[in-house]
Amino acid sequence: MTQAPVSPKARRRRHDREIVALAVPAFGALVAEPLFVIVDSAIVGHLGTPQLAGLGIAAALLLTAVSVFVFLAYATTAAVARRVGAGDLPGAIRQGMDGIWLAVLLGIAVVAVTLPFAPWVVDAFGASDTAGPYAVTYLRISAIGIPAMLIVLAATGVLRGLQDTRTPLYVAIGGFTANGVLNLLLVYGAGFGIAGSAWGTVIAQYGMAAAYLVVVVRGARKHRASLRPDAAGIRASARAGVPLLIRTLSLRAVLMIATAVAARLGDTDIAAHQIALSLWSLMAFALDAIAIAGQAIIGRYLGAGDTEGAREACRRMVHWGIAAGVTLGLLLVVSSPLFLPLFSSDPAVHDALLPALLVVAVTQPIAGVVYVLDGVLMGAGDGPYLAWAMVATLALFAPVALLIPALGGGLTALWWAMTLMMTVRLVTLWPRTRSGRWIVTGATR
């Protein structure tokens, strides 16, 4: 007996359930990650200003290092999801293990470089004589946790590819809680100072990595997938990650240029810019959660050979991106009078910040679509195109942003340049998605 055709409304509801089931826990996990640094800052801040300054420098370096290797999560999600869609669960877990082994190797390499060069790196960032020693202490100890941080990224990608975003949420909550308790015990209870904060974070990170590995190993044994390192598989994971690494570095360059330009505009503008950038980043977590759902869903559909399902899911996620962007933009405008005093009591900062925030709010619907399309193309394994598109965006953004101080522009002009950056990303990603050239079916791309 033939099945009755599924109505478009029923298909939309099915896609909506999938998106919500993956995006909501993903958002929780994304928000939990930066809370590590916030907790460390709150606890170390009571030790003194030099200690807090040292933590700020070391934490910025560590967060930059981890963000560079975020391709471990993205590439692994897409590869595993394809295998899941093709019905090859042992192959999916095997593919995920290749990503985890790559994370281990990269983590060891980063530690080997960071430990001896920590003083030089801290000095290059302009640390003062009082803050520098604390930054070096925190950086060297925290570097020991980098392999665990990269394992967490890769293992998160494995579980996302397996359509599981709840476990990463639970692990993130557990790690955040353990980090806070350990920091208090080691910083004040044991009297280790800033070193205690670093050790507490390292212990929490290895605990998170262990929790992920338990889940992955259990799945590997259940489906009789090999856990041994496979040189060919690790090389394939690295090749898939290189384009996403280029994309990420280009995006980081955009943010660094924007901060450098704001610094040239004066103390008031750089202070207002940091607040705007923090709020922009917070909203990006919400939009990125939809993109993460897109990576997992699109990869699964393409692995199953369901091109129409992939197209429908893409269209539906674009609608979600637009709706989320409009909602976030309105919330930012409506709530700005409430949260502005929390960031600064300086009227000059408020005057510089308010028009910039209006630009940020206007940009959110564009950002919503960009994040979704980014996730769709990542899920399809279209990394080389994403790399090219982001490099092109950087090439257009950089001269515009750098000209702002020379032309007498202020912070609002800089954020219009950021809007231009997001618009260029939209212009490069939208035609690619419409063309369907990203649609390549099968267990591997």
Coordinates of C-alpha atoms in Angstrom, one line a residue:
M1 CA 0.0 0.0 0.0
T2 CA 1.4 3.4 -1.0
Q3 CA 1.9 6.0 1.7
A4 CA -0.2 9.2 1.5
P5 CA 1.9 12.2 0.4
V6 CA 3.1 14.4 3.3
S7 CA 1.6 17.9 3.1
P8 CA 3.9 20.9 3.0
K9 CA 2.6 22.1 6.4
A10 CA 3.4 18.7 7.9
R11 CA 6.9 18.8 6.4
R12 CA 7.5 22.3 7.8
R13 CA 6.4 21.1 11.3
R14 CA 8.8 18.2 11.0
H15 CA 11.7 20.5 10.1
D16 CA 10.7 22.9 12.9
R17 CA 10.8 20.0 15.5
E18 CA 14.2 18.9 14.2
I19 CA 15.6 22.5 14.3
V20 CA 14.3 23.2 17.9
A21 CA 15.4 19.8 19.2
L22 CA 19.0 20.5 18.0
A23 CA 19.3 24.3 18.3
V24 CA 18.0 24.9 21.8
P25 CA 20.4 22.5 23.6
A26 CA 23.2 23.8 21.3
F27 CA 22.5 27.3 22.4
G28 CA 22.7 26.3 26.0
A29 CA 26.1 24.7 25.4
L30 CA 27.4 27.7 23.5
V31 CA 26.4 30.1 26.2
A32 CA 28.0 27.9 28.9
E33 CA 31.5 28.0 27.3
P34 CA 32.2 31.7 27.7
L35 CA 30.9 31.5 31.3
F36 CA 34.2 29.7 32.2
V37 CA 36.1 33.0 31.6
I38 CA 33.5 35.1 33.4
V39 CA 33.7 32.9 36.5
D40 CA 37.5 32.9 36.5
S41 CA 37.4 36.7 36.1
A42 CA 35.0 37.1 39.0
I43 CA 37.0 35.0 41.3
V44 CA 40.5 36.2 40.3
G45 CA 39.3 39.8 40.3
H46 CA 39.2 39.8 44.1
L47 CA 42.9 38.9 44.2
G48 CA 43.9 42.3 42.8
T49 CA 44.1 44.3 39.6
P50 CA 47.4 42.9 38.3
Q51 CA 46.1 39.3 38.7
L52 CA 42.9 40.2 36.8
A53 CA 44.9 42.0 34.1
G54 CA 47.1 38.9 33.8
L55 CA 44.1 36.6 33.5
G56 CA 42.6 38.9 30.8
I57 CA 45.6 38.7 28.6
A58 CA 46.1 34.9 29.1
A59 CA 42.3 34.2 28.6
A60 CA 42.3 36.2 25.4
L61 CA 45.2 34.2 24.0
L62 CA 43.6 30.9 25.0
L63 CA 40.2 31.8 23.6
T64 CA 41.8 32.8 20.3
A65 CA 43.7 29.5 20.1
V66 CA 40.6 27.5 20.7
S67 CA 38.5 29.5 18.3
V68 CA 41.1 28.9 15.6
F69 CA 40.6 25.1 16.0
V70 CA 36.8 25.2 16.0
F71 CA 36.9 23.5 12.7
L72 CA 37.4 20.3 14.7
A73 CA 33.8 20.6 15.7
Y74 CA 32.4 21.8 12.4
A75 CA 34.2 19.4 10.0
T76 CA 33.5 16.5 12.3
T77 CA 29.8 17.3 12.6
A78 CA 29.3 17.3 8.8
A79 CA 31.3 14.1 8.2
V80 CA 29.6 12.2 11.0
A81 CA 26.1 13.4 10.0
R82 CA 26.7 12.2 6.4
R83 CA 27.5 8.7 7.7
V84 CA 24.5 8.7 9.9
G85 CA 22.2 9.7 7.0
A86 CA 23.7 6.8 5.0
G87 CA 22.9 4.4 7.8
D88 CA 26.5 3.7 8.6
L89 CA 26.7 4.2 12.4
P90 CA 30.0 2.3 12.8
G91 CA 31.5 4.4 10.0
A92 CA 30.1 7.6 11.6
I93 CA 31.8 6.9 14.9
R94 CA 35.0 5.8 13.2
Q95 CA 35.0 9.1 11.3
G96 CA 34.4 10.9 14.7
M97 CA 37.4 9.1 16.2
D98 CA 39.6 10.4 13.4
G99 CA 38.6 13.9 14.4
I100 CA 39.3 13.2 18.1
W101 CA 42.8 11.8 17.3
L102 CA 43.5 14.8 15.2
A103 CA 42.5 17.0 18.2
V104 CA 44.9 15.1 20.4
L105 CA 47.8 15.6 18.0
L106 CA 47.1 19.3 17.5
G107 CA 46.7 19.8 21.3
I108 CA 50.1 18.2 22.0
A109 CA 51.7 20.4 19.3
V110 CA 50.1 23.6 20.8
V111 CA 51.2 22.8 24.3
A112 CA 54.8 22.1 23.0
V113 CA 54.8 25.6 21.5
T114 CA 53.0 27.5 24.3
L115 CA 55.0 26.4 27.3
P116 CA 58.4 27.7 26.2
F117 CA 57.1 30.7 24.4
A118 CA 54.5 31.9 26.9
P119 CA 56.7 34.8 28.3
W120 CA 57.4 36.1 24.8
V121 CA 53.8 35.9 23.7
V122 CA 52.6 37.7 26.8
D123 CA 55.2 40.4 26.3
A124 CA 54.1 40.8 22.7
F125 CA 50.6 41.6 23.9
G126 CA 52.0 44.5 25.9
A127 CA 51.5 43.2 29.4
S128 CA 52.7 45.4 32.1
D129 CA 55.6 44.4 34.5
T130 CA 53.1 43.7 37.2
A131 CA 50.5 41.8 35.2
G132 CA 53.0 39.9 33.0
P133 CA 54.1 37.3 35.5
Y134 CA 50.5 36.4 36.4
A135 CA 49.6 36.1 32.7
V136 CA 52.6 33.8 32.1
T137 CA 51.6 31.6 35.1
Y138 CA 48.0 31.3 34.0
L139 CA 48.9 30.7 30.4
R140 CA 51.4 28.0 31.1
I141 CA 49.2 26.1 33.4
S142 CA 46.1 26.5 31.2
A143 CA 48.0 25.4 28.2
I144 CA 48.1 21.9 29.8
G145 CA 44.3 21.8 29.3
I146 CA 44.5 22.7 25.6
P147 CA 44.4 19.0 24.4
A148 CA 41.3 18.5 26.5
M149 CA 39.7 21.6 25.1
L150 CA 40.4 20.4 21.5
I151 CA 39.1 16.9 22.4
V152 CA 35.9 18.5 23.6
L153 CA 35.5 20.4 20.3
A154 CA 36.0 17.3 18.2
A155 CA 33.8 15.1 20.5
T156 CA 31.1 17.8 20.4
G157 CA 31.2 17.5 16.6
V158 CA 30.8 13.7 16.9
L159 CA 27.7 14.0 19.0
R160 CA 26.2 16.8 16.9
G161 CA 26.7 14.7 13.9
L162 CA 24.9 11.9 15.7
Q163 CA 22.0 14.4 16.1
D164 CA 22.7 14.7 19.9
T165 CA 23.0 18.2 21.2
R166 CA 21.7 17.4 24.7
T167 CA 24.8 15.6 25.9
P168 CA 27.1 18.5 25.0
L169 CA 24.7 20.8 27.0
Y170 CA 24.8 18.5 30.1
V171 CA 28.6 18.2 29.8
A172 CA 29.0 22.0 29.5
I173 CA 26.8 22.6 32.5
G174 CA 28.8 20.1 34.5
G175 CA 32.1 21.5 33.4
F176 CA 30.9 25.1 34.3
T177 CA 29.8 24.0 37.7
A178 CA 33.0 22.1 38.4
N179 CA 35.1 25.0 37.2
G180 CA 33.4 27.4 39.6
V181 CA 33.7 25.1 42.6
L182 CA 37.4 24.1 41.9
N183 CA 38.3 27.8 41.4
L184 CA 37.0 28.8 44.7
L185 CA 38.6 25.9 46.5
L186 CA 42.0 26.3 44.9
V187 CA 42.2 30.1 44.7
Y188 CA 41.0 30.8 48.3
G189 CA 40.7 27.5 50.1
A190 CA 44.2 26.2 49.1
G191 CA 45.6 29.7 48.7
F192 CA 47.1 29.0 45.2
G193 CA 46.0 32.4 43.8
I194 CA 45.8 32.8 40.1
A195 CA 47.6 29.4 39.6
G196 CA 44.7 27.8 41.5
S197 CA 42.2 29.3 39.0
A198 CA 44.2 27.9 36.1
W199 CA 44.4 24.5 37.6
G200 CA 40.7 24.5 38.4
T201 CA 39.9 25.2 34.8
V202 CA 42.3 22.5 33.5
I203 CA 40.8 19.9 35.8
A204 CA 37.3 20.8 34.7
Q205 CA 38.3 20.7 31.0
Y206 CA 39.8 17.2 31.4
G207 CA 36.7 16.1 33.2
M208 CA 34.6 17.3 30.3
A209 CA 36.9 15.5 27.8
A210 CA 36.6 12.3 29.9
A211 CA 32.8 12.5 29.9
Y212 CA 32.7 12.9 26.1
L213 CA 35.2 10.1 25.6
V214 CA 33.1 7.8 27.8
V215 CA 30.0 8.5 25.6
V216 CA 31.9 8.0 22.3
V217 CA 33.8 4.9 23.4
R218 CA 30.5 3.4 24.6
G219 CA 29.0 4.1 21.1
A220 CA 32.0 2.6 19.4
R221 CA 31.8 -0.6 21.4
K222 CA 28.1 -0.9 20.8
H223 CA 28.5 -0.6 17.0
R224 CA 31.9 -2.4 16.9
A225 CA 33.8 0.6 15.6
S226 CA 37.6 0.7 15.9
L227 CA 39.1 3.2 18.4
R228 CA 42.6 2.9 17.1
P229 CA 44.2 5.9 15.3
D230 CA 44.0 5.6 11.5
A231 CA 46.6 7.7 9.7
A232 CA 44.6 8.0 6.5
G233 CA 41.4 9.0 8.4
I234 CA 43.3 11.6 10.5
R235 CA 44.8 13.0 7.3
A236 CA 41.3 13.2 5.7
S237 CA 40.0 15.0 8.8
A238 CA 42.9 17.5 8.6
R239 CA 42.3 18.1 4.9
A240 CA 38.6 18.7 5.5
G241 CA 39.5 21.2 8.3
V242 CA 42.0 23.3 6.4
P243 CA 39.4 25.4 4.5
L244 CA 37.4 25.9 7.7
L245 CA 40.6 27.0 9.4
I246 CA 41.1 29.6 6.7
R247 CA 37.5 30.8 7.0
T248 CA 37.9 31.1 10.8
L249 CA 41.2 33.0 10.6
S250 CA 39.7 35.4 8.1
L251 CA 36.7 36.0 10.4
R252 CA 39.1 36.6 13.4
A253 CA 41.0 39.0 11.3
V254 CA 37.8 41.0 10.6
L255 CA 37.2 41.3 14.4
M256 CA 40.8 42.2 15.2
I257 CA 40.8 45.0 12.5
A258 CA 37.5 46.3 13.8
T259 CA 38.9 46.5 17.4
A260 CA 42.2 48.1 16.1
V261 CA 40.2 50.8 14.3
A262 CA 38.0 51.4 17.3
A263 CA 41.1 51.9 19.4
R264 CA 42.4 54.5 17.0
L265 CA 39.1 56.4 17.4
G266 CA 39.8 57.1 21.1
D267 CA 39.1 55.7 24.6
T268 CA 35.4 56.5 24.5
D269 CA 34.9 54.8 21.2
I270 CA 36.9 51.7 22.1
A271 CA 35.0 51.3 25.4
A272 CA 31.7 51.6 23.5
H273 CA 32.9 49.2 20.8
Q274 CA 33.8 46.5 23.3
I275 CA 30.3 46.7 24.7
A276 CA 28.7 46.5 21.3
L277 CA 31.0 43.7 20.3
S278 CA 30.1 41.7 23.4
L279 CA 26.4 42.1 22.7
W280 CA 26.9 41.2 19.1
S281 CA 28.8 38.1 20.1
L282 CA 26.0 37.1 22.6
M283 CA 23.4 37.4 19.9
A284 CA 25.7 35.4 17.6
F285 CA 25.4 32.4 20.0
A286 CA 21.7 32.3 19.4
L287 CA 22.1 32.5 15.6
D288 CA 24.9 30.0 15.7
A289 CA 22.7 27.5 17.5
I290 CA 20.5 27.4 14.4
A291 CA 23.6 27.0 12.2
I292 CA 24.7 24.1 14.3
A293 CA 21.3 22.4 13.8
G294 CA 21.8 23.1 10.1
Q295 CA 25.2 21.4 10.0
A296 CA 23.8 18.2 11.6
I297 CA 20.5 18.1 9.6
I298 CA 21.9 18.9 6.2
G299 CA 24.7 16.4 6.6
R300 CA 22.2 13.7 7.5
Y301 CA 19.9 14.4 4.6
L302 CA 22.8 14.5 2.1
G303 CA 24.2 11.3 3.5
A304 CA 20.8 9.7 3.0
G305 CA 20.6 10.9 -0.6
D306 CA 17.5 13.1 0.2
T307 CA 18.2 16.2 -1.9
E308 CA 14.7 17.5 -1.6
G309 CA 14.7 17.1 2.2
A310 CA 18.0 19.0 2.3
R311 CA 16.6 21.9 0.2
E312 CA 13.4 22.1 2.3
A313 CA 15.4 22.0 5.6
C314 CA 17.6 24.8 4.2
R315 CA 14.6 27.0 3.3
R316 CA 13.0 26.4 6.7
M317 CA 16.2 27.3 8.5
V318 CA 16.5 30.5 6.5
H319 CA 13.0 31.4 7.8
W320 CA 14.2 30.7 11.3
G321 CA 17.3 32.8 10.8
I322 CA 15.3 35.8 9.7
A323 CA 12.8 35.4 12.5
A324 CA 15.5 35.0 15.1
G325 CA 17.4 38.0 13.7
V326 CA 14.4 40.3 13.8
T327 CA 13.5 39.2 17.3
L328 CA 17.1 39.8 18.6
G329 CA 17.3 43.2 16.9
L330 CA 14.0 44.3 18.5
L331 CA 15.0 43.0 21.9
L332 CA 18.3 44.9 21.6
V333 CA 16.6 48.2 20.9
V334 CA 13.9 47.8 23.5
S335 CA 16.2 46.7 26.3
S336 CA 19.1 49.0 25.6
P337 CA 18.0 51.7 28.2
L338 CA 18.0 48.9 30.8
F339 CA 21.4 47.4 30.3
L340 CA 23.5 50.4 29.2
P341 CA 24.0 51.6 32.8
L342 CA 25.2 48.1 33.7
F343 CA 28.1 48.4 31.3
S344 CA 29.2 52.0 31.9
S345 CA 28.1 55.1 33.9
D346 CA 29.9 57.5 31.4
P347 CA 27.4 59.5 29.4
A348 CA 30.0 59.9 26.6
V349 CA 30.2 56.1 26.2
H350 CA 26.4 55.9 26.1
D351 CA 26.2 58.6 23.4
A352 CA 28.8 56.8 21.3
L353 CA 27.2 53.4 21.9
L354 CA 23.5 54.0 21.3
P355 CA 23.7 54.7 17.5
A356 CA 26.1 51.8 17.1
L357 CA 23.7 49.5 18.8
L358 CA 20.9 50.6 16.4
V359 CA 23.1 49.6 13.5
V360 CA 23.8 46.2 15.2
A361 CA 20.1 45.7 15.7
V362 CA 19.3 46.5 12.0
T363 CA 22.0 44.0 11.0
Q364 CA 20.6 41.0 12.9
P365 CA 18.1 39.7 10.2
I366 CA 21.0 39.7 7.7
A367 CA 23.2 38.0 10.3
G368 CA 20.5 35.4 10.9
V369 CA 20.5 34.4 7.3
V370 CA 24.3 34.4 7.0
Y371 CA 24.7 32.1 10.0
V372 CA 22.1 29.7 8.7
L373 CA 23.7 29.5 5.2
D374 CA 27.1 29.2 6.8
G375 CA 25.8 26.1 8.7
V376 CA 24.1 24.7 5.6
L377 CA 27.3 24.8 3.6
M378 CA 29.3 23.4 6.4
G379 CA 26.9 20.6 6.8
A380 CA 27.3 19.9 3.1
G381 CA 31.1 19.8 3.4
D382 CA 31.5 22.8 1.2
G383 CA 34.5 24.1 3.1
P384 CA 36.6 25.4 0.1
Y385 CA 33.8 27.7 -1.0
L386 CA 33.3 29.0 2.6
A387 CA 37.1 29.7 2.8
W388 CA 37.1 31.6 -0.5
A389 CA 34.0 33.6 0.5
M390 CA 35.4 34.7 3.8
V391 CA 38.8 35.7 2.4
A392 CA 36.9 37.8 -0.2
T393 CA 34.9 39.4 2.6
L394 CA 38.0 40.2 4.5
A395 CA 39.6 41.8 1.4
L396 CA 36.6 44.1 1.0
F397 CA 36.1 44.9 4.6
A398 CA 39.7 45.7 5.6
P399 CA 40.3 48.8 3.4
V400 CA 36.8 50.2 4.2
A401 CA 37.3 49.8 8.0
L402 CA 40.9 51.2 7.9
L403 CA 39.8 54.3 6.1
I404 CA 37.2 55.3 8.7
P405 CA 39.6 57.2 11.0
A406 CA 41.2 59.0 8.1
L407 CA 37.8 60.1 6.8
G408 CA 36.7 61.3 10.2
G409 CA 34.2 58.6 10.8
G410 CA 33.3 57.4 14.3
L411 CA 32.1 54.2 15.9
T412 CA 28.8 54.2 14.1
A413 CA 30.6 54.3 10.8
L414 CA 32.7 51.3 11.9
W415 CA 29.6 49.3 12.7
W416 CA 28.2 50.2 9.3
A417 CA 31.4 48.7 7.9
M418 CA 30.6 45.6 10.0
T419 CA 27.1 45.6 8.4
L420 CA 28.8 45.8 5.0
M421 CA 30.9 42.8 6.0
M422 CA 27.8 40.8 6.9
T423 CA 26.1 41.9 3.7
V424 CA 29.1 40.7 1.6
R425 CA 28.9 37.4 3.3
L426 CA 25.2 37.2 2.4
V427 CA 26.0 38.1 -1.2
T428 CA 28.6 35.4 -1.5
L429 CA 26.6 32.6 0.4
W430 CA 23.1 33.2 -1.0
P431 CA 23.9 32.5 -4.7
R432 CA 25.9 29.4 -3.8
T433 CA 23.0 28.0 -1.8
R434 CA 20.5 28.9 -4.5
S435 CA 22.6 27.2 -7.2
G436 CA 22.5 23.8 -5.5
R437 CA 26.2 23.1 -6.2
W438 CA 26.6 22.3 -2.5
I439 CA 24.3 19.4 -2.9
V440 CA 26.6 16.3 -3.1
T441 CA 25.0 13.1 -1.7
G442 CA 26.5 10.0 -0.2
A443 CA 28.3 8.9 2.9
T444 CA 31.3 11.1 2.0
R445 CA 31.6 14.2 -0.1

